[in-house]
mmCIF file of C-alpha atoms in Angstrom:
data_model
loop_
_atom_site.group_PDB
_atom_site.id
_atom_site.type_symbol
_atom_site.label_atom_id
_atom_site.label_comp_id
_atom_site.label_asym_id
_atom_site.label_seq_id
_atom_site.Cartn_x
_atom_site.Cartn_y
_atom_site.Cartn_z
ATOM 1 C CA MET A 1 16.046 60.618 -25.637
ATOM 2 C CA THR A 2 17.953 62.044 -22.655
ATOM 3 C CA LYS A 3 20.425 60.027 -20.581
ATOM 4 C CA LEU A 4 17.999 60.199 -17.664
ATOM 5 C CA GLU A 5 15.188 58.756 -19.779
ATOM 6 C CA THR A 6 17.542 56.106 -21.211
ATOM 7 C CA TRP A 7 18.580 54.602 -17.897
ATOM 8 C CA ARG A 8 14.965 54.472 -16.758
ATOM 9 C CA ARG A 9 13.975 52.710 -19.978
ATOM 10 C CA LEU A 10 16.809 50.201 -19.558
ATOM 11 C CA LEU A 11 15.837 49.639 -15.920
ATOM 12 C CA GLU A 12 12.254 48.993 -16.992
ATOM 13 C CA GLN A 13 13.476 46.373 -19.451
ATOM 14 C CA ALA A 14 15.623 44.739 -16.770
ATOM 15 C CA ILE A 15 12.819 44.466 -14.207
ATOM 16 C CA SER A 16 10.387 42.992 -16.716
ATOM 17 C CA ASN A 17 11.843 39.785 -15.291
ATOM 18 C CA ALA A 18 10.185 39.311 -11.890
ATOM 19 C CA ASN A 19 13.221 37.536 -10.422
ATOM 20 C CA GLU A 20 15.475 40.404 -11.465
ATOM 21 C CA LEU A 21 13.071 42.924 -9.950
ATOM 22 C CA ARG A 22 13.216 41.091 -6.625
ATOM 23 C CA ARG A 23 17.023 40.821 -6.801
ATOM 24 C CA LEU A 24 17.491 44.524 -7.432
ATOM 25 C CA ALA A 25 15.033 45.517 -4.725
ATOM 26 C CA GLN A 26 16.870 43.327 -2.217
ATOM 27 C CA ALA A 27 20.293 44.612 -3.314
ATOM 28 C CA VAL A 28 19.256 48.259 -3.043
ATOM 29 C CA GLY A 29 17.273 47.803 0.166
ATOM 30 C CA VAL A 30 13.907 49.038 -1.087
ATOM 31 C CA ASN A 31 10.690 47.316 -2.125
ATOM 32 C CA SER A 32 9.791 46.287 -5.674
ATOM 33 C CA VAL A 33 7.242 49.061 -6.036
ATOM 34 C CA THR A 34 9.945 51.676 -5.460
ATOM 35 C CA ILE A 35 12.164 50.168 -8.171
ATOM 36 C CA THR A 36 9.194 50.179 -10.550
ATOM 37 C CA ARG A 37 8.441 53.827 -9.780
ATOM 38 C CA TRP A 38 12.057 54.751 -10.584
ATOM 39 C CA ALA A 39 11.819 52.945 -13.910
ATOM 40 C CA LYS A 40 8.567 54.742 -14.827
ATOM 41 C CA GLY A 41 9.927 58.144 -13.810
ATOM 42 C CA GLN A 42 7.380 58.537 -11.002
ATOM 43 C CA SER A 43 10.150 59.090 -8.420
ATOM 44 C CA SER A 44 13.930 59.281 -8.265
ATOM 45 C CA PRO A 45 16.384 57.328 -6.096
ATOM 46 C CA ARG A 46 18.288 59.079 -3.327
ATOM 47 C CA ALA A 47 22.069 59.282 -3.655
ATOM 48 C CA GLU A 48 22.804 56.218 -1.508
ATOM 49 C CA HIS A 49 20.173 54.144 -3.338
ATOM 50 C CA LEU A 50 21.545 55.274 -6.689
ATOM 51 C CA ARG A 51 25.006 54.009 -5.779
ATOM 52 C CA GLN A 52 23.597 50.688 -4.560
ATOM 53 C CA LEU A 53 21.573 50.328 -7.766
ATOM 54 C CA TYR A 54 24.697 51.001 -9.810
ATOM 55 C CA GLN A 55 26.637 48.326 -7.916
ATOM 56 C CA ALA A 56 23.770 45.871 -8.413
ATOM 57 C CA VAL A 57 23.610 46.288 -12.203
ATOM 58 C CA PHE A 58 27.131 47.061 -13.420
ATOM 59 C CA ARG A 59 27.933 43.364 -14.008
ATOM 60 C CA SER A 60 24.514 42.041 -15.037
ATOM 61 C CA HIS A 61 23.377 45.102 -17.043
ATOM 62 C CA PRO A 62 26.517 46.984 -18.148
ATOM 63 C CA LEU A 63 24.640 49.271 -20.566
ATOM 64 C CA LEU A 64 22.247 50.313 -17.806
ATOM 65 C CA ALA A 65 25.195 50.932 -15.471
ATOM 66 C CA GLU A 66 26.919 53.098 -18.069
ATOM 67 C CA HIS A 67 23.812 55.235 -18.641
ATOM 68 C CA LEU A 68 23.350 55.581 -14.898
ATOM 69 C CA ARG A 69 26.912 56.834 -14.610
ATOM 70 C CA GLN A 70 26.449 59.282 -17.488
ATOM 71 C CA ALA A 71 23.180 60.602 -16.061
ATOM 72 C CA HIS A 72 24.685 61.126 -12.593
ATOM 73 C CA PRO A 73 28.418 61.848 -13.078
ATOM 74 C CA GLU A 74 28.545 63.772 -9.796
ATOM 75 C CA LEU A 75 27.764 60.532 -7.952
ATOM 76 C CA LEU A 76 28.835 57.734 -10.264
ATOM 77 C CA GLY A 77 31.565 59.248 -12.401
ATOM 78 C CA ARG A 78 35.255 58.801 -11.769
ATOM 79 C CA PRO A 79 35.784 58.945 -7.993
ATOM 80 C CA ALA A 80 36.631 62.347 -6.693
ATOM 81 C CA ILE A 81 40.394 62.451 -7.086
ATOM 82 C CA SER A 82 39.824 65.710 -8.875
ATOM 83 C CA ASN A 83 41.320 68.664 -7.041
ATOM 84 C CA SER A 84 44.857 69.204 -5.819
ATOM 85 C CA GLU A 85 44.051 68.159 -2.237
ATOM 86 C CA ASP A 86 42.456 64.888 -3.334
ATOM 87 C CA GLN A 87 45.564 64.029 -5.361
ATOM 88 C CA GLN A 88 47.793 64.112 -2.289
ATOM 89 C CA ILE A 89 47.992 62.242 0.988
ATOM 90 C CA PRO A 90 46.853 64.682 3.723
ATOM 91 C CA SER A 91 49.666 66.093 5.857
ATOM 92 C CA THR A 92 47.718 65.102 8.975
ATOM 93 C CA PHE A 93 47.868 61.475 7.846
ATOM 94 C CA TYR A 94 51.632 61.625 7.302
ATOM 95 C CA ARG A 95 51.907 62.921 10.866
ATOM 96 C CA ARG A 96 49.754 60.053 12.143
ATOM 97 C CA ILE A 97 51.888 57.450 10.369
ATOM 98 C CA LEU A 98 55.141 58.948 11.657
ATOM 99 C CA THR A 99 53.759 59.016 15.189
ATOM 100 C CA THR A 100 52.691 55.373 14.907
ATOM 101 C CA CYS A 101 56.090 54.406 13.495
ATOM 102 C CA LEU A 102 57.930 56.052 16.385
ATOM 103 C CA GLU A 103 55.630 55.313 19.318
ATOM 104 C CA CYS A 104 53.989 51.949 18.579
ATOM 105 C CA ALA A 105 55.392 48.802 20.194
ATOM 106 C CA PRO A 106 57.741 47.023 17.742
ATOM 107 C CA ALA A 107 55.591 43.891 17.648
ATOM 108 C CA LEU A 108 52.536 45.895 16.579
ATOM 109 C CA ARG A 109 54.175 48.590 14.465
ATOM 110 C CA SER A 110 53.892 47.006 11.014
ATOM 111 C CA VAL A 111 50.324 45.739 11.271
ATOM 112 C CA THR A 112 49.105 48.985 12.845
ATOM 113 C CA MET A 113 50.728 51.140 10.163
ATOM 114 C CA ARG A 114 49.335 48.943 7.409
ATOM 115 C CA ASN A 115 45.799 48.996 8.786
ATOM 116 C CA LEU A 116 45.893 52.788 8.922
ATOM 117 C CA ILE A 117 47.334 53.115 5.414
ATOM 118 C CA LEU A 118 44.945 50.702 3.722
ATOM 119 C CA GLN A 119 41.909 52.274 5.395
ATOM 120 C CA GLN A 120 43.046 55.773 4.394
ATOM 121 C CA MET A 121 43.536 54.567 0.832
ATOM 122 C CA ILE A 122 39.978 53.250 0.656
ATOM 123 C CA SER A 123 38.508 56.536 1.877
ATOM 124 C CA GLN A 124 40.578 58.588 -0.578
ATOM 125 C CA PHE A 125 40.418 56.383 -3.678
ATOM 126 C CA ASP A 126 36.763 55.384 -3.341
ATOM 127 C CA PRO A 127 34.830 58.033 -1.344
ATOM 128 C CA HIS A 128 31.522 57.093 -3.006
ATOM 129 C CA GLU A 129 32.045 53.332 -2.491
ATOM 130 C CA LEU A 130 31.703 52.415 -6.145
ATOM 131 C CA GLY A 131 33.894 49.372 -5.601
ATOM 132 C CA LEU A 132 37.636 49.252 -4.812
ATOM 133 C CA LYS A 133 39.984 46.760 -3.198
ATOM 134 C CA VAL A 134 43.508 47.527 -1.940
ATOM 135 C CA THR A 135 45.853 44.681 -1.054
ATOM 136 C CA LEU A 136 49.345 44.419 0.396
ATOM 137 C CA ILE A 137 51.295 41.591 -1.250
ATOM 138 C CA GLN A 138 54.719 40.553 0.057
ATOM 139 C CA CYS A 139 57.533 38.254 -1.031
ATOM 140 C CA VAL A 140 57.575 34.848 0.618
ATOM 141 C CA PRO A 141 61.077 34.668 2.195
ATOM 142 C CA PRO A 142 63.437 32.269 0.399
ATOM 143 C CA SER A 143 63.926 28.789 1.777
ATOM 144 C CA LEU A 144 67.392 27.695 2.877
ATOM 145 C CA THR A 145 67.662 25.354 -0.106
ATOM 146 C CA THR A 146 66.790 27.799 -2.912
ATOM 147 C CA GLN A 147 67.798 31.216 -1.499
ATOM 148 C CA GLN A 148 65.330 32.697 -4.002
ATOM 149 C CA VAL A 149 61.917 34.327 -3.783
ATOM 150 C CA ARG A 150 59.651 31.828 -5.557
ATOM 151 C CA SER A 151 56.226 33.270 -4.686
ATOM 152 C CA LEU A 152 54.264 36.181 -3.211
ATOM 153 C CA ARG A 153 51.692 36.157 -0.439
ATOM 154 C CA ILE A 154 48.606 38.309 0.141
ATOM 155 C CA VAL A 155 49.132 39.785 3.609
ATOM 156 C CA GLN A 156 46.401 42.361 4.252
ATOM 157 C CA GLY A 157 43.565 44.011 2.357
ATOM 158 C CA ARG A 158 40.593 46.343 2.520
ATOM 159 C CA GLY A 159 37.671 46.839 0.191
ATOM 160 C CA THR A 160 34.328 48.471 -0.451
ATOM 161 C CA PRO A 161 31.357 46.497 -1.807
ATOM 162 C CA PRO A 162 31.264 44.207 -3.722
ATOM 163 C CA TRP A 163 34.437 43.245 -1.847
ATOM 164 C CA ARG A 164 34.449 42.655 1.877
ATOM 165 C CA SER A 165 36.135 45.226 4.050
ATOM 166 C CA LEU A 166 38.115 42.854 6.302
ATOM 167 C CA PRO A 167 41.631 41.553 5.604
ATOM 168 C CA GLU A 168 41.924 38.347 3.653
ATOM 169 C CA GLN A 169 41.980 35.349 5.999
ATOM 170 C CA GLU A 170 42.678 32.651 3.431
ATOM 171 C CA LEU A 171 46.229 31.853 2.375
ATOM 172 C CA LEU A 172 46.807 32.635 -1.309
ATOM 173 C CA LEU A 173 50.148 32.531 -3.114
ATOM 174 C CA LEU A 174 50.867 34.389 -6.348
ATOM 175 C CA GLY A 175 53.640 33.971 -8.868
ATOM 176 C CA ALA A 176 54.722 34.935 -12.362
ATOM 177 C CA GLU A 177 51.215 34.272 -13.667
ATOM 178 C CA SER A 178 49.832 37.301 -11.766
ATOM 179 C CA LEU A 179 49.938 41.076 -12.241
ATOM 180 C CA ALA A 180 51.607 41.340 -8.827
ATOM 181 C CA GLY A 181 54.262 38.862 -9.932
ATOM 182 C CA HIS A 182 54.901 40.836 -13.096
ATOM 183 C CA CYS A 183 55.255 44.015 -11.020
ATOM 184 C CA VAL A 184 57.656 42.491 -8.488
ATOM 185 C CA ALA A 185 59.779 40.742 -11.114
ATOM 186 C CA SER A 186 60.170 43.932 -13.146
ATOM 187 C CA GLY A 187 60.367 46.382 -10.237
ATOM 188 C CA HIS A 188 57.965 48.727 -12.059
ATOM 189 C CA TYR A 189 54.281 49.508 -11.720
ATOM 190 C CA ALA A 190 51.888 47.672 -14.020
ATOM 191 C CA ILE A 191 48.340 48.538 -15.118
ATOM 192 C CA ILE A 192 45.546 46.444 -16.552
ATOM 193 C CA PRO A 193 42.923 48.857 -17.992
ATOM 194 C CA SER A 194 40.076 46.441 -18.674
ATOM 195 C CA ARG A 195 38.662 43.080 -17.713
ATOM 196 C CA GLU A 196 39.340 41.781 -21.221
ATOM 197 C CA ASP A 197 43.044 42.543 -20.812
ATOM 198 C CA LEU A 198 43.085 40.934 -17.368
ATOM 199 C CA ILE A 199 41.558 37.720 -18.718
ATOM 200 C CA TYR A 200 43.951 37.715 -21.677
ATOM 201 C CA TYR A 201 47.207 38.337 -19.788
ATOM 202 C CA PHE A 202 46.444 36.878 -16.350
ATOM 203 C CA PRO A 203 43.582 34.358 -16.747
ATOM 204 C CA THR A 204 44.445 32.475 -13.549
ATOM 205 C CA HIS A 205 43.525 35.446 -11.364
ATOM 206 C CA SER A 206 40.709 37.191 -13.281
ATOM 207 C CA GLU A 207 38.430 37.440 -10.248
ATOM 208 C CA PRO A 208 34.813 38.650 -10.420
ATOM 209 C CA PHE A 209 34.013 42.377 -10.291
ATOM 210 C CA THR A 210 37.515 43.528 -11.278
ATOM 211 C CA GLU A 211 37.406 45.827 -14.306
ATOM 212 C CA SER A 212 40.883 47.385 -13.979
ATOM 213 C CA MET A 213 43.952 46.807 -11.809
ATOM 214 C CA LEU A 214 47.172 48.476 -10.742
ATOM 215 C CA ALA A 215 50.213 47.017 -8.998
ATOM 216 C CA TYR A 216 52.928 49.283 -7.543
ATOM 217 C CA PRO A 217 56.222 47.872 -6.171
ATOM 218 C CA LEU A 218 57.383 48.366 -2.574
ATOM 219 C CA LEU A 219 60.985 49.515 -2.970
ATOM 220 C CA GLN A 220 63.712 50.561 -0.580
ATOM 221 C CA GLY A 221 67.375 51.062 -1.392
ATOM 222 C CA GLY A 222 67.108 49.183 -4.675
ATOM 223 C CA LYS A 223 65.480 46.162 -3.015
ATOM 224 C CA ILE A 224 61.855 45.007 -3.217
ATOM 225 C CA ALA A 225 59.480 43.655 -0.553
ATOM 226 C CA GLY A 226 56.373 43.067 -2.672
ATOM 227 C CA CYS A 227 53.745 45.357 -4.102
ATOM 228 C CA LEU A 228 50.578 47.317 -3.492
ATOM 229 C CA SER A 229 47.655 46.039 -5.564
ATOM 230 C CA ILE A 230 44.527 48.095 -6.326
ATOM 231 C CA ALA A 231 41.485 46.640 -8.086
ATOM 232 C CA SER A 232 38.543 48.749 -9.264
ATOM 233 C CA THR A 233 35.069 47.980 -10.526
ATOM 234 C CA GLN A 234 35.568 50.912 -12.923
ATOM 235 C CA ARG A 235 36.993 50.305 -16.383
ATOM 236 C CA ASN A 236 40.055 52.433 -17.294
ATOM 237 C CA TYR A 237 40.147 53.762 -13.737
ATOM 238 C CA PHE A 238 43.866 54.405 -13.387
ATOM 239 C CA HIS A 239 45.105 57.714 -14.794
ATOM 240 C CA GLN A 240 47.995 59.921 -13.713
ATOM 241 C CA ALA A 241 46.313 61.234 -10.549
ATOM 242 C CA GLN A 242 45.640 57.695 -9.307
ATOM 243 C CA LEU A 243 49.154 56.573 -10.266
ATOM 244 C CA ASP A 244 50.781 59.400 -8.325
ATOM 245 C CA LEU A 245 48.629 58.724 -5.286
ATOM 246 C CA ALA A 246 49.312 54.971 -5.433
ATOM 247 C CA ARG A 247 53.060 55.686 -5.623
ATOM 248 C CA ASP A 248 52.940 57.788 -2.445
ATOM 249 C CA TYR A 249 50.964 55.135 -0.569
ATOM 250 C CA ALA A 250 53.418 52.475 -1.770
ATOM 251 C CA TYR A 251 56.205 54.579 -0.211
ATOM 252 C CA LEU A 252 54.350 54.566 3.113
ATOM 253 C CA LEU A 253 53.716 50.820 2.957
ATOM 254 C CA ALA A 254 57.405 50.255 2.265
ATOM 255 C CA LEU A 255 58.135 52.024 5.564
ATOM 256 C CA SER A 256 55.968 49.428 7.323
ATOM 257 C CA CYS A 257 58.210 46.592 6.102
ATOM 258 C CA GLU A 258 61.180 45.303 8.075
ATOM 259 C CA PRO A 259 64.685 45.414 6.500
ATOM 260 C CA GLU A 260 64.785 41.620 6.218
ATOM 261 C CA GLU A 261 61.588 41.678 4.154
ATOM 262 C CA PHE A 262 63.371 43.356 1.221
ATOM 263 C CA PHE A 263 65.224 41.315 -1.400
ATOM 264 C CA ASP A 264 67.645 42.022 -4.230
ATOM 265 C CA SER A 265 66.236 41.761 -7.732
ATOM 266 C CA SER A 266 68.708 38.919 -8.363
ATOM 267 C CA GLN A 267 66.847 36.881 -5.718
ATOM 268 C CA ILE A 268 63.456 37.215 -7.442
ATOM 269 C CA ALA A 269 62.760 33.991 -9.348
ATOM 270 C CA LEU A 270 58.990 33.591 -9.231
ATOM 271 C CA GLY A 271 57.430 30.325 -10.248
ATOM 272 C CA THR A 272 53.919 29.793 -11.598
ATOM 273 C CA MET A 273 51.072 29.311 -9.145
ATOM 274 C CA PRO A 274 47.680 27.683 -9.831
ATOM 275 C CA SER A 275 44.359 29.465 -9.350
ATOM 276 C CA ALA A 276 42.880 30.197 -5.919
ATOM 277 C CA ALA A 277 40.365 27.359 -6.296
ATOM 278 C CA GLU A 278 43.133 24.879 -7.121
ATOM 279 C CA GLN A 279 45.242 26.114 -4.190
ATOM 280 C CA ARG A 280 42.482 25.712 -1.625
ATOM 281 C CA PRO A 281 42.889 21.946 -0.962
ATOM 282 C CA TYR A 282 46.556 22.629 -0.132
ATOM 283 C CA THR A 283 46.180 25.881 1.815
ATOM 284 C CA ILE A 284 43.050 25.105 3.846
ATOM 285 C CA SER A 285 45.061 22.875 6.188
ATOM 286 C CA SER A 286 47.885 25.381 6.746
ATOM 287 C CA VAL A 287 46.968 26.223 10.354
ATOM 288 C CA GLY A 288 46.697 22.547 11.276
ATOM 289 C CA ARG A 289 50.061 21.873 9.673
ATOM 290 C CA VAL A 290 51.658 24.675 11.687
ATOM 291 C CA LEU A 291 50.255 23.251 14.914
ATOM 292 C CA GLU A 292 51.586 19.827 13.965
ATOM 293 C CA GLN A 293 55.047 21.316 13.413
ATOM 294 C CA LEU A 294 54.903 22.832 16.899
ATOM 295 C CA ARG A 295 53.696 19.552 18.413
ATOM 296 C CA GLN A 296 56.520 17.582 16.801
ATOM 297 C CA ALA A 297 59.069 20.143 17.947
ATOM 298 C CA ALA A 298 57.775 19.912 21.516
ATOM 299 C CA LEU A 299 57.930 16.088 21.436
ATOM 300 C CA HIS A 300 61.567 16.187 20.343
ATOM 301 C CA GLY A 301 62.526 19.028 22.653
ATOM 302 C CA THR A 302 63.451 21.267 19.683
ATOM 303 C CA PRO A 303 62.813 25.000 20.193
ATOM 304 C CA LEU A 304 60.479 26.306 17.501
ATOM 305 C CA SER A 305 58.485 29.546 17.465
ATOM 306 C CA TYR A 306 55.092 29.890 15.830
ATOM 307 C CA LYS A 307 56.604 32.180 13.190
ATOM 308 C CA GLN A 308 59.290 29.624 12.359
ATOM 309 C CA ALA A 309 56.726 26.821 12.127
ATOM 310 C CA GLU A 310 54.507 28.974 9.925
ATOM 311 C CA LEU A 311 57.386 29.690 7.531
ATOM 312 C CA ARG A 312 58.255 25.988 7.312
ATOM 313 C CA VAL A 313 54.682 25.128 6.355
ATOM 314 C CA LEU A 314 54.555 28.048 3.935
ATOM 315 C CA HIS A 315 57.624 26.702 2.139
ATOM 316 C CA GLU A 316 56.102 23.219 2.022
ATOM 317 C CA ILE A 317 52.877 24.536 0.500
ATOM 318 C CA GLU A 318 54.840 26.765 -1.869
ATOM 319 C CA GLU A 319 56.745 23.749 -3.196
ATOM 320 C CA GLU A 320 53.546 21.726 -3.613
ATOM 321 C CA LEU A 321 51.854 24.551 -5.514
ATOM 322 C CA LEU A 322 54.890 25.177 -7.724
ATOM 323 C CA LEU A 323 54.685 21.567 -8.851
ATOM 324 C CA LEU A 324 50.942 21.920 -9.410
ATOM 325 C CA GLY A 325 51.431 25.130 -11.369
ATOM 326 C CA GLN A 326 53.950 23.721 -13.820
ATOM 327 C CA ARG A 327 51.241 23.160 -16.413
ATOM 328 C CA TRP A 328 50.892 26.981 -16.650
ATOM 329 C CA GLN A 329 54.534 27.392 -17.695
ATOM 330 C CA GLY A 330 53.478 28.135 -21.263
ATOM 331 C CA LEU A 331 51.768 31.349 -20.134
ATOM 332 C CA THR A 332 53.544 34.392 -21.588
ATOM 333 C CA ILE A 333 53.399 37.749 -19.804
ATOM 334 C CA HIS A 334 54.005 40.634 -22.199
#
């Protein structure tokens, strides 16, 4: 039986369940009759429908997804970081980043550079939109009492389906229990090749859809500002070409960071943070708490900027979550 016949047979088995047939048709954007015709070999999906079908089945029907990928490697195989040009950041993009760095207003420079870099990463790492998420994660500045970096914060992100393409809006802190924390604490890149490894080593943050992950540190002059995180829906995605490309993008992201956002390795003392679901009751009120800080400062005639108030609240939440995360202290990161 050929690979083409195998994926059709597996699709036919999957859609023998009427609810699954409806789900796949809705996910792909076609009617149920079309899905049935594909399964019976009476017609073939167009390229865009094939990719949508793959995304719809890779979690619920992994064997079907694998045979789809094998039957159509030109569309569903390893994303096209294949030739020498694809393995490098285009020179035109370097020029665009340098121009932005030099000409953009200081207040907008960092966020503008980061938006450009993350979007360029998505288009180069995942041209066929098989599923990739890139995230900038930075050190939470030390409080006056500890003078140590105790946690990391997700700052900006981009993704292709099944992840949303807009930056994360919800506050989420990471610590030693995360791949990002391991990367920042060591100052070296770290790779998780499979979902099984992710669940084993970092169970607190084994989010849906992630099959492999990479974290690359943001370094400058021996100091560290955080890391670049890349998550893929593809198992064993990260090989040398992806590593080299991630390194170069991490260099660019490091240029977007201010000098005061870098910290000596001796200052990195990450605690253990609870899961995103457990953090939510504490973080959901962060904006309200910032506004309350500003209101109290105004009542007492104490000058306080929004950024200062935000950092105060961030340190308060960090301390609360560190206490909550103490039960994870037995977790060992190898």
